[in-house]
mmCIF file of C-alpha atoms in Angstrom:
data_model
loop_
_atom_site.group_PDB
_atom_site.id
_atom_site.type_symbol
_atom_site.label_atom_id
_atom_site.label_comp_id
_atom_site.label_asym_id
_atom_site.label_seq_id
_atom_site.Cartn_x
_atom_site.Cartn_y
_atom_site.Cartn_z
ATOM 1 C CA MET A 25 8.276 26.116 -12.934
ATOM 2 C CA LYS A 26 8.045 28.765 -16.165
ATOM 3 C CA THR A 27 9.655 26.318 -18.770
ATOM 4 C CA VAL A 28 7.184 23.633 -17.935
ATOM 5 C CA LEU A 29 4.273 26.047 -18.398
ATOM 6 C CA LYS A 30 5.880 26.778 -21.478
ATOM 7 C CA GLU A 31 5.490 23.562 -22.511
ATOM 8 C CA ILE A 32 2.276 23.083 -21.547
ATOM 9 C CA LYS A 33 1.101 26.180 -23.818
ATOM 10 C CA LYS A 34 2.107 24.849 -26.876
ATOM 11 C CA LYS A 35 -0.129 21.953 -26.962
ATOM 12 C CA PRO A 36 -3.054 22.840 -24.036
ATOM 13 C CA ILE A 37 -5.818 20.719 -24.849
ATOM 14 C CA GLU A 38 -3.325 17.701 -24.649
ATOM 15 C CA TYR A 39 -2.589 18.608 -21.221
ATOM 16 C CA LEU A 40 -5.703 19.274 -19.908
ATOM 17 C CA ILE A 41 -6.484 15.724 -21.293
ATOM 18 C CA LEU A 42 -3.654 14.523 -19.248
ATOM 19 C CA LEU A 43 -4.699 16.524 -16.048
ATOM 20 C CA ILE A 44 -8.039 15.067 -15.978
ATOM 21 C CA ILE A 45 -6.505 11.476 -16.275
ATOM 22 C CA PHE A 46 -4.586 12.556 -13.264
ATOM 23 C CA PHE A 47 -7.299 13.982 -11.317
ATOM 24 C CA ILE A 48 -9.690 11.273 -11.626
ATOM 25 C CA GLY A 49 -7.141 8.627 -11.143
ATOM 26 C CA THR A 50 -5.880 10.369 -7.829
ATOM 27 C CA SER A 51 -9.400 10.882 -6.505
ATOM 28 C CA LEU A 52 -10.332 7.345 -7.018
ATOM 29 C CA TYR A 53 -7.238 6.369 -5.607
ATOM 30 C CA PHE A 54 -8.099 7.827 -2.403
ATOM 31 C CA ILE A 55 -11.526 7.251 -2.637
ATOM 32 C CA PHE A 56 -10.735 3.639 -2.810
ATOM 33 C CA ARG A 57 -7.515 3.703 -0.394
ATOM 34 C CA PHE A 58 -9.001 0.636 1.847
ATOM 35 C CA GLU A 59 -9.726 -1.434 -0.974
ATOM 36 C CA ALA A 60 -6.332 -2.660 -2.447
ATOM 37 C CA ALA A 61 -7.691 -4.788 -5.315
ATOM 38 C CA VAL A 62 -9.318 -1.869 -6.830
ATOM 39 C CA GLN A 63 -6.303 0.448 -5.879
ATOM 40 C CA ARG A 64 -4.271 -1.843 -8.435
ATOM 41 C CA ILE A 65 -6.439 -1.468 -10.917
ATOM 42 C CA ILE A 66 -6.760 2.301 -10.476
ATOM 43 C CA ILE A 67 -2.749 2.118 -10.808
ATOM 44 C CA TYR A 68 -2.418 0.052 -13.273
ATOM 45 C CA SER A 69 -4.907 1.994 -15.161
ATOM 46 C CA ILE A 70 -3.389 5.670 -14.719
ATOM 47 C CA ILE A 71 -0.037 4.160 -15.646
ATOM 48 C CA THR A 72 -1.421 2.544 -19.372
ATOM 49 C CA LEU A 73 -3.357 5.968 -19.922
ATOM 50 C CA TYR A 74 -0.354 7.755 -19.391
ATOM 51 C CA PHE A 75 1.522 5.402 -21.812
ATOM 52 C CA PHE A 76 -0.786 5.701 -24.437
ATOM 53 C CA TRP A 77 -1.707 9.306 -23.820
ATOM 54 C CA SER A 78 2.105 9.790 -24.388
ATOM 55 C CA LEU A 79 1.658 7.917 -27.946
ATOM 56 C CA TYR A 80 -1.327 10.449 -28.777
ATOM 57 C CA TYR A 81 0.577 13.425 -27.990
ATOM 58 C CA HIS A 82 3.771 12.751 -29.725
ATOM 59 C CA GLN A 83 1.666 11.609 -32.811
ATOM 60 C CA LYS A 84 0.006 15.264 -32.639
ATOM 61 C CA ARG A 85 3.442 16.644 -32.189
ATOM 62 C CA GLY A 86 4.518 14.731 -35.516
ATOM 63 C CA ASP A 87 7.559 13.483 -32.973
ATOM 64 C CA LEU A 88 6.213 9.968 -32.647
ATOM 65 C CA HIS A 89 9.573 8.106 -32.702
ATOM 66 C CA LEU A 90 10.924 4.271 -31.271
ATOM 67 C CA SER A 91 13.042 6.099 -28.799
ATOM 68 C CA ILE A 92 10.466 8.065 -27.543
ATOM 69 C CA VAL A 93 7.795 5.254 -26.613
ATOM 70 C CA ILE A 94 10.940 3.266 -25.410
ATOM 71 C CA GLU A 95 11.173 6.356 -23.006
ATOM 72 C CA TYR A 96 7.740 6.409 -21.287
ATOM 73 C CA LEU A 97 7.481 2.314 -21.424
ATOM 74 C CA ILE A 98 10.568 2.838 -18.879
ATOM 75 C CA PHE A 99 8.758 5.477 -16.727
ATOM 76 C CA ALA A 100 5.582 3.325 -16.790
ATOM 77 C CA ILE A 101 7.466 0.096 -15.958
ATOM 78 C CA PHE A 102 9.363 2.494 -12.798
ATOM 79 C CA ALA A 103 6.367 3.492 -11.389
ATOM 80 C CA LEU A 104 4.453 -0.273 -11.442
ATOM 81 C CA VAL A 105 7.633 -1.525 -9.982
ATOM 82 C CA LEU A 106 7.810 0.818 -7.433
ATOM 83 C CA LEU A 107 4.168 0.959 -6.663
ATOM 84 C CA THR A 108 3.779 -2.730 -6.591
ATOM 85 C CA THR A 109 6.327 -3.295 -4.011
ATOM 86 C CA THR A 110 5.452 -0.316 -1.744
ATOM 87 C CA VAL A 111 1.304 -0.063 -2.094
ATOM 88 C CA PHE A 112 1.128 -3.748 -1.945
ATOM 89 C CA MET B 258 34.212 15.868 -11.821
ATOM 90 C CA LYS B 259 32.759 17.256 -15.357
ATOM 91 C CA ARG B 260 31.428 13.766 -16.119
ATOM 92 C CA LEU B 261 29.893 14.421 -12.812
ATOM 93 C CA TRP B 262 27.766 17.178 -14.038
ATOM 94 C CA LEU B 263 26.930 15.637 -17.521
ATOM 95 C CA MET B 264 25.014 13.213 -15.393
ATOM 96 C CA PHE B 265 22.791 15.742 -13.784
ATOM 97 C CA LEU B 266 22.742 18.686 -17.068
ATOM 98 C CA PRO B 267 21.848 18.749 -20.429
ATOM 99 C CA HIS B 268 25.029 19.523 -22.337
ATOM 100 C CA GLU B 269 26.743 18.988 -25.851
ATOM 101 C CA LYS B 270 28.566 16.377 -24.956
ATOM 102 C CA ASN B 271 25.615 14.034 -23.666
ATOM 103 C CA ASN B 272 23.508 15.244 -26.663
ATOM 104 C CA HIS B 273 21.827 17.809 -25.047
ATOM 105 C CA ARG B 274 20.173 15.174 -22.274
ATOM 106 C CA ALA B 275 20.873 14.543 -18.992
ATOM 107 C CA GLY B 276 22.342 10.922 -18.396
ATOM 108 C CA ILE B 277 20.010 10.360 -15.393
ATOM 109 C CA LEU B 278 17.463 10.618 -17.809
ATOM 110 C CA LYS B 279 18.521 8.311 -20.754
ATOM 111 C CA PRO B 280 16.708 4.615 -20.622
ATOM 112 C CA GLY B 281 20.114 3.187 -19.901
ATOM 113 C CA PHE B 282 20.245 5.002 -16.573
ATOM 114 C CA LEU B 283 16.624 4.346 -15.904
ATOM 115 C CA ILE B 284 17.058 0.942 -16.109
ATOM 116 C CA LEU B 285 19.607 1.016 -13.769
ATOM 117 C CA PHE B 286 17.633 2.568 -11.169
ATOM 118 C CA ILE B 287 15.137 -0.248 -11.840
ATOM 119 C CA ALA B 288 17.507 -2.692 -11.511
ATOM 120 C CA ILE B 289 18.823 -0.915 -8.080
ATOM 121 C CA TYR B 290 15.571 -1.201 -7.072
ATOM 122 C CA LEU B 291 14.952 -4.339 -7.477
ATOM 123 C CA LEU B 292 18.101 -5.402 -5.897
ATOM 124 C CA ASN B 293 16.879 -3.617 -3.027
ATOM 125 C CA GLN B 294 13.867 -5.778 -2.788
ATOM 126 C CA SER B 295 15.722 -8.814 -3.751
ATOM 127 C CA ILE B 296 18.379 -8.013 -0.584
ATOM 128 C CA LEU B 297 15.033 -7.484 1.845
ATOM 129 C CA LYS B 298 13.251 -10.637 0.287
ATOM 130 C CA THR B 299 16.580 -12.667 1.056
ATOM 131 C CA LEU B 300 16.793 -11.145 4.651
ATOM 132 C CA THR B 301 13.571 -12.610 5.530
ATOM 133 C CA THR B 302 14.545 -16.042 4.927
ATOM 134 C CA LEU B 303 18.032 -16.086 5.922
ATOM 135 C CA LYS B 304 17.123 -14.060 9.066
ATOM 136 C CA PRO B 305 13.346 -14.010 9.743
ATOM 137 C CA GLY B 306 12.147 -11.736 13.026
ATOM 138 C CA VAL B 307 14.899 -8.859 11.388
ATOM 139 C CA LEU B 308 11.963 -6.948 9.540
ATOM 140 C CA GLY B 309 9.035 -6.414 10.672
ATOM 141 C CA TYR B 310 5.651 -4.167 11.286
ATOM 142 C CA SER B 311 5.452 -2.990 15.012
ATOM 143 C CA SER B 312 2.139 -1.786 16.166
ATOM 144 C CA GLU B 313 0.506 -0.530 19.077
ATOM 145 C CA ILE B 314 -2.966 -2.685 18.980
ATOM 146 C CA THR B 315 -4.466 -4.600 21.773
ATOM 147 C CA ALA B 316 -7.453 -6.549 21.763
ATOM 148 C CA LYS B 317 -9.356 -4.509 24.562
ATOM 149 C CA LYS B 318 -9.259 -1.596 22.060
ATOM 150 C CA VAL B 319 -9.993 -3.954 18.873
ATOM 151 C CA PHE B 320 -13.209 -4.998 21.141
ATOM 152 C CA ASP B 321 -14.044 -1.539 22.333
ATOM 153 C CA PHE B 322 -13.934 -0.118 18.572
ATOM 154 C CA THR B 323 -15.736 -2.753 17.235
ATOM 155 C CA ASN B 324 -18.828 -1.687 19.769
ATOM 156 C CA THR B 325 -18.243 2.010 19.012
ATOM 157 C CA GLU B 326 -19.358 1.045 15.340
ATOM 158 C CA ARG B 327 -22.383 -0.891 16.240
ATOM 159 C CA ASN B 328 -23.213 1.976 18.947
ATOM 160 C CA LYS B 329 -22.919 4.487 16.138
ATOM 161 C CA ILE B 330 -25.973 3.099 14.087
ATOM 162 C CA GLY B 331 -27.730 1.762 17.366
ATOM 163 C CA LEU B 332 -26.707 -1.754 17.503
ATOM 164 C CA PRO B 333 -26.310 -3.640 20.708
ATOM 165 C CA SER B 334 -22.672 -4.122 21.777
ATOM 166 C CA TYR B 335 -21.118 -7.631 21.309
ATOM 167 C CA HIS B 336 -20.513 -9.611 24.173
ATOM 168 C CA TYR B 337 -16.647 -10.335 24.662
ATOM 169 C CA ASN B 338 -16.643 -14.571 25.390
ATOM 170 C CA SER B 339 -13.315 -15.700 26.220
ATOM 171 C CA VAL B 340 -13.626 -19.138 24.449
ATOM 172 C CA LEU B 341 -13.822 -17.269 21.048
ATOM 173 C CA SER B 342 -10.860 -15.232 22.000
ATOM 174 C CA GLU B 343 -9.367 -18.780 22.440
ATOM 175 C CA SER B 344 -10.527 -19.967 18.740
ATOM 176 C CA ALA B 345 -9.155 -16.765 17.459
ATOM 177 C CA ALA B 346 -5.778 -17.187 19.164
ATOM 178 C CA GLN B 347 -5.350 -20.482 18.163
ATOM 179 C CA LYS B 348 -6.389 -19.275 14.352
ATOM 180 C CA ALA B 349 -3.575 -16.398 14.475
ATOM 181 C CA GLN B 350 -1.173 -19.156 15.934
ATOM 182 C CA ASP B 351 -1.981 -21.765 13.169
ATOM 183 C CA MET B 352 -1.186 -18.973 10.589
ATOM 184 C CA PHE B 353 2.127 -18.277 12.555
ATOM 185 C CA LYS B 354 2.982 -22.066 12.477
ATOM 186 C CA ASN B 355 2.091 -23.205 9.023
ATOM 187 C CA ASP B 356 2.841 -19.545 7.444
ATOM 188 C CA TYR B 357 -0.206 -18.428 5.504
ATOM 189 C CA TRP B 358 -2.128 -15.428 5.183
ATOM 190 C CA ALA B 359 -5.979 -16.627 4.546
ATOM 191 C CA HIS B 360 -8.948 -17.945 5.841
ATOM 192 C CA ASN B 361 -8.532 -21.724 5.043
ATOM 193 C CA SER B 362 -5.107 -22.866 6.169
ATOM 194 C CA PRO B 363 -3.033 -24.983 3.589
ATOM 195 C CA THR B 364 -4.152 -27.752 5.499
ATOM 196 C CA GLY B 365 -7.382 -27.410 4.971
ATOM 197 C CA LYS B 366 -8.375 -26.059 8.155
ATOM 198 C CA THR B 367 -11.569 -23.799 7.924
ATOM 199 C CA PRO B 368 -12.104 -21.301 10.263
ATOM 200 C CA TRP B 369 -14.916 -23.010 11.772
ATOM 201 C CA ASP B 370 -12.427 -25.930 12.699
ATOM 202 C CA PHE B 371 -11.628 -23.516 15.108
ATOM 203 C CA PHE B 372 -14.540 -22.921 16.420
ATOM 204 C CA ASN B 373 -14.663 -26.773 16.690
ATOM 205 C CA ASN B 374 -11.614 -26.670 18.470
ATOM 206 C CA VAL B 375 -12.580 -25.263 21.519
ATOM 207 C CA GLU B 376 -16.088 -26.458 21.598
ATOM 208 C CA TYR B 377 -18.265 -23.595 20.513
ATOM 209 C CA LYS B 378 -21.296 -24.808 18.999
ATOM 210 C CA TYR B 379 -22.946 -21.943 17.423
ATOM 211 C CA SER B 380 -26.131 -21.253 15.091
ATOM 212 C CA VAL B 381 -24.004 -18.877 12.976
ATOM 213 C CA ALA B 382 -20.005 -17.476 13.026
ATOM 214 C CA GLY B 383 -17.464 -15.496 11.328
ATOM 215 C CA GLU B 384 -14.157 -14.046 11.298
ATOM 216 C CA ASN B 385 -11.874 -11.477 10.247
ATOM 217 C CA LEU B 386 -8.503 -11.061 9.949
ATOM 218 C CA ALA B 387 -6.096 -7.604 9.679
ATOM 219 C CA LYS B 388 -2.092 -7.983 9.921
ATOM 220 C CA ASP B 389 0.799 -5.344 9.920
ATOM 221 C CA PHE B 390 -1.489 -2.327 11.093
ATOM 222 C CA TYR B 391 0.526 0.051 13.529
ATOM 223 C CA ASP B 392 -2.774 1.324 14.767
ATOM 224 C CA THR B 393 -6.148 0.006 15.831
ATOM 225 C CA ASP B 394 -8.034 3.087 14.017
ATOM 226 C CA SER B 395 -6.738 2.628 11.044
ATOM 227 C CA MET B 396 -7.110 -1.446 11.170
ATOM 228 C CA MET B 397 -11.128 -0.284 11.979
ATOM 229 C CA LYS B 398 -11.181 1.920 9.005
ATOM 230 C CA ALA B 399 -10.091 -0.606 6.373
ATOM 231 C CA TRP B 400 -12.693 -3.304 7.780
ATOM 232 C CA MET B 401 -15.934 -0.825 7.947
ATOM 233 C CA ASN B 402 -14.499 0.170 4.393
ATOM 234 C CA SER B 403 -14.880 -2.950 2.922
ATOM 235 C CA PRO B 404 -18.175 -4.397 2.816
ATOM 236 C CA THR B 405 -17.826 -8.208 3.380
ATOM 237 C CA HIS B 406 -15.573 -7.337 6.972
ATOM 238 C CA LYS B 407 -18.125 -4.230 8.095
ATOM 239 C CA ALA B 408 -20.809 -7.077 7.610
ATOM 240 C CA ASN B 409 -19.320 -9.182 10.379
ATOM 241 C CA ILE B 410 -18.866 -6.460 12.409
ATOM 242 C CA VAL B 411 -22.659 -4.768 12.294
ATOM 243 C CA ASN B 412 -23.825 -7.941 12.105
ATOM 244 C CA THR B 413 -27.657 -8.236 13.671
ATOM 245 C CA LYS B 414 -27.317 -12.132 14.398
ATOM 246 C CA TYR B 415 -24.309 -12.334 15.924
ATOM 247 C CA GLN B 416 -24.015 -12.112 19.677
ATOM 248 C CA GLU B 417 -20.503 -12.378 21.021
ATOM 249 C CA ILE B 418 -16.849 -11.902 19.849
ATOM 250 C CA GLY B 419 -13.292 -12.926 20.562
ATOM 251 C CA VAL B 420 -10.392 -10.993 19.792
ATOM 252 C CA ALA B 421 -6.428 -12.030 19.184
ATOM 253 C CA VAL B 422 -3.839 -9.734 18.914
ATOM 254 C CA VAL B 423 -1.030 -11.963 18.446
ATOM 255 C CA ASN B 424 2.732 -11.263 17.699
ATOM 256 C CA GLY B 425 4.665 -13.676 15.629
ATOM 257 C CA VAL B 426 6.765 -13.916 12.172
ATOM 258 C CA LEU B 427 4.699 -14.614 8.912
ATOM 259 C CA GLY B 428 6.883 -14.984 5.576
ATOM 260 C CA GLY B 429 9.938 -14.287 7.229
ATOM 261 C CA VAL B 430 8.804 -10.935 9.176
ATOM 262 C CA ASN B 431 7.617 -9.617 12.054
ATOM 263 C CA THR B 432 4.167 -8.506 12.323
ATOM 264 C CA THR B 433 0.890 -8.347 14.239
ATOM 265 C CA LEU B 434 -2.274 -10.561 13.421
ATOM 266 C CA VAL B 435 -5.254 -9.661 14.405
ATOM 267 C CA VAL B 436 -8.025 -11.998 14.500
ATOM 268 C CA GLN B 437 -11.985 -11.374 15.604
ATOM 269 C CA HIS B 438 -14.422 -14.341 15.894
ATOM 270 C CA PHE B 439 -18.294 -13.763 15.565
ATOM 271 C CA GLY B 440 -20.726 -16.161 16.721
ATOM 272 C CA THR B 441 -24.237 -16.960 18.173
ATOM 273 C CA PRO B 442 -23.908 -19.910 20.386
ATOM 274 C CA LEU B 443 -26.565 -22.793 19.748
ATOM 275 C CA ASN B 444 -28.169 -22.656 23.008
ATOM 276 C CA GLY B 445 -28.735 -18.962 23.037
ATOM 277 C CA ILE B 446 -26.970 -18.650 26.401
ATOM 278 C CA ILE B 447 -24.922 -15.626 26.596
ATOM 279 C CA LYS B 448 -22.467 -15.415 29.224
ATOM 280 C CA ASP B 449 -22.853 -12.418 31.696
ATOM 281 C CA THR B 450 -19.568 -11.170 31.671
ATOM 282 C CA THR B 451 -17.807 -7.423 32.127
ATOM 283 C CA PRO B 452 -16.138 -6.770 29.099
ATOM 284 C CA GLU B 453 -13.354 -5.012 30.789
ATOM 285 C CA GLU B 454 -12.893 -7.334 33.478
ATOM 286 C CA ILE B 455 -12.727 -10.143 30.885
ATOM 287 C CA ALA B 456 -10.522 -8.642 28.606
ATOM 288 C CA PHE B 457 -7.947 -7.507 31.366
ATOM 289 C CA ASN B 458 -8.387 -10.924 33.158
ATOM 290 C CA ASN B 459 -7.848 -13.225 29.934
ATOM 291 C CA SER B 460 -5.450 -11.570 28.145
ATOM 292 C CA ALA B 461 -3.319 -9.535 30.907
ATOM 293 C CA ALA B 462 -0.793 -12.340 29.950
ATOM 294 C CA VAL B 463 -1.201 -11.929 26.229
ATOM 295 C CA GLU B 464 -1.436 -8.069 26.327
ATOM 296 C CA SER B 465 1.696 -7.801 28.580
ATOM 297 C CA LYS B 466 3.500 -9.983 25.769
ATOM 298 C CA VAL B 467 2.081 -7.885 23.013
ATOM 299 C CA LEU B 468 3.552 -4.586 24.714
ATOM 300 C CA ALA B 469 6.517 -5.870 25.448
ATOM 301 C CA VAL B 470 7.266 -7.290 21.995
ATOM 302 C CA ASN B 471 5.940 -3.891 20.569
ATOM 303 C CA SER B 472 8.818 -1.948 22.264
ATOM 304 C CA GLN B 473 10.801 -3.856 19.764
ATOM 305 C CA HIS B 474 12.265 -1.807 16.850
ATOM 306 C CA PHE B 475 11.833 -3.759 13.649
ATOM 307 C CA ILE B 476 13.106 -2.546 10.197
ATOM 308 C CA ASN B 477 10.020 -1.900 8.109
ATOM 309 C CA PRO B 478 10.558 -3.120 4.916
ATOM 310 C CA VAL B 479 8.089 -1.068 3.565
ATOM 311 C CA ASN B 480 9.508 2.048 4.491
ATOM 312 C CA ILE B 481 12.861 0.744 3.179
ATOM 313 C CA SER B 482 11.432 0.399 -0.061
ATOM 314 C CA LYS B 483 9.604 4.022 0.123
ATOM 315 C CA PHE B 484 12.612 5.490 1.123
ATOM 316 C CA ILE B 485 14.758 4.329 -1.874
ATOM 317 C CA GLY B 486 11.695 4.674 -4.292
ATOM 318 C CA ILE B 487 11.009 8.578 -3.082
ATOM 319 C CA GLY B 488 14.189 9.127 -3.187
ATOM 320 C CA MET B 489 14.767 7.987 -6.684
ATOM 321 C CA PHE B 490 11.539 9.785 -7.898
ATOM 322 C CA LEU B 491 12.632 13.074 -6.429
ATOM 323 C CA LEU B 492 16.139 12.995 -7.854
ATOM 324 C CA ILE B 493 14.526 12.319 -11.377
ATOM 325 C CA ILE B 494 11.896 15.143 -11.107
ATOM 326 C CA VAL B 495 14.753 17.683 -10.290
ATOM 327 C CA VAL B 496 17.057 16.721 -12.863
ATOM 328 C CA LEU B 497 13.787 17.073 -15.388
ATOM 329 C CA PHE B 498 13.247 20.284 -13.687
ATOM 330 C CA MET B 499 16.947 21.567 -14.454
ATOM 331 C CA ASP B 500 16.892 19.594 -17.591
ATOM 332 C CA SER B 501 14.025 20.939 -19.454
ATOM 333 C CA TYR B 502 14.690 24.604 -17.997
ATOM 334 C CA ILE B 503 18.383 24.755 -19.580
ATOM 335 C CA THR B 504 17.396 23.107 -23.049
ATOM 336 C CA LEU B 505 14.143 25.756 -23.029
ATOM 337 C CA LYS B 506 16.796 28.582 -22.074
ATOM 338 C CA ASN B 507 19.356 27.586 -24.724
ATOM 339 C CA ASN B 508 16.555 26.900 -27.129
ATOM 340 C CA THR B 509 17.721 23.457 -28.075
ATOM 341 C CA HIS B 510 15.971 21.255 -30.281
ATOM 342 C CA ARG B 511 16.341 17.323 -29.252
ATOM 343 C CA LEU B 512 13.659 14.040 -29.884
ATOM 344 C CA THR B 513 12.849 13.408 -26.262
ATOM 345 C CA GLY B 514 9.717 12.982 -24.201
ATOM 346 C CA SER B 515 7.857 15.764 -23.058
ATOM 347 C CA SER B 516 9.238 17.064 -19.350
ATOM 348 C CA ALA B 517 5.936 18.747 -18.074
ATOM 349 C CA SER B 518 4.028 15.359 -18.348
ATOM 350 C CA HIS B 519 6.870 13.232 -16.693
ATOM 351 C CA ILE B 520 7.049 15.441 -13.843
ATOM 352 C CA GLY B 521 2.960 15.309 -13.463
ATOM 353 C CA PHE B 522 3.494 11.986 -13.767
ATOM 354 C CA LEU B 523 6.302 10.959 -11.054
ATOM 355 C CA VAL B 524 4.550 13.696 -8.851
ATOM 356 C CA ILE B 525 1.391 11.656 -9.061
ATOM 357 C CA ILE B 526 3.061 7.935 -8.011
ATOM 358 C CA LEU B 527 5.126 10.023 -5.542
ATOM 359 C CA LEU B 528 2.172 11.224 -3.544
ATOM 360 C CA PHE B 529 0.735 7.526 -3.982
ATOM 361 C CA MET B 530 4.184 5.644 -2.172
ATOM 362 C CA ILE B 531 3.595 8.916 0.307
ATOM 363 C CA PHE B 532 -0.279 8.559 1.340
ATOM 364 C CA SER B 533 -0.279 4.725 0.641
ATOM 365 C CA GLN B 534 -1.633 2.690 3.931
ATOM 366 C CA GLN B 535 0.225 0.014 5.935
ATOM 367 C CA GLY B 536 -1.613 -2.796 6.878
ATOM 368 C CA HIS B 537 -3.611 -5.917 5.512
ATOM 369 C CA ILE B 538 -7.180 -7.192 5.483
ATOM 370 C CA PHE B 539 -8.878 -10.785 4.419
#
């Protein structure tokens, strides 16, 4: 846990943006938990925003590299595959 | 043994990144998961009825819960109409027979055709559908949270309701279909019946069949997928923690994504999977 917090302290604004994305997305997901179509849109939005946040974050850090983009893309695809087969 | 540790911990030999977190291995995880989905899909085709969703829903509960929702906002209860229950049961059986999940069948039948089949002459009519729910309460919540389905349940023009709860195999998976048929008779004559009696007498055979079938245990395909997915994500989260701890402790500089953001993202996705609701309405 300390290592995670240490990482966050280096770029607090960027992580705050990510936290806001997660908080709003999660809240909307549970508000619309009985509407599958809306949930689908929320999930796609969270995953997309997470990917674009990663580009922004690493651009700011000065280490935006193809290998890092691929890493985040794979995590995004993994989440998408799992959610579309279990939630919907 | 050492090679195994390289999968979970960063080391000079694995370029200071746990093997599991590398793109190749993550893609392998996705492939394994998709293979699981293919196997489940093949099972539904080769051995239909092995996979399924068990349910404790009964027609009487659906009828009672529907009227509870109406009474909450001061509306009178629906009258139970066994003819409408018959049309609802025929609709459910048609969905199983022609393997579809919709108000209109692929053969062109509309919900109103089922009303006509039982010779229910109506001035207004409506239909609600549900499947894969385990309990009546969750199903009612799903309907009440959907504006169009709620409109049928709390409609001031409808006076009668029929309910069918039918088990069968849809898309190779055992499930319980729930059909509500609403209507107001064209001649304005409401049958003077006692809901409890009608539910017991007319659906006793169906309810006992429902109870017998519900006692069978099916392999829930969504639970299998969830179990595998949650297991994979938990493993990745734990490895991310260990990976970032060792890297920061050794003050190793490397070109990788943010472990903190990956952990946060995966935890959110995990929560969505764990708390996702079973069941669909139409």
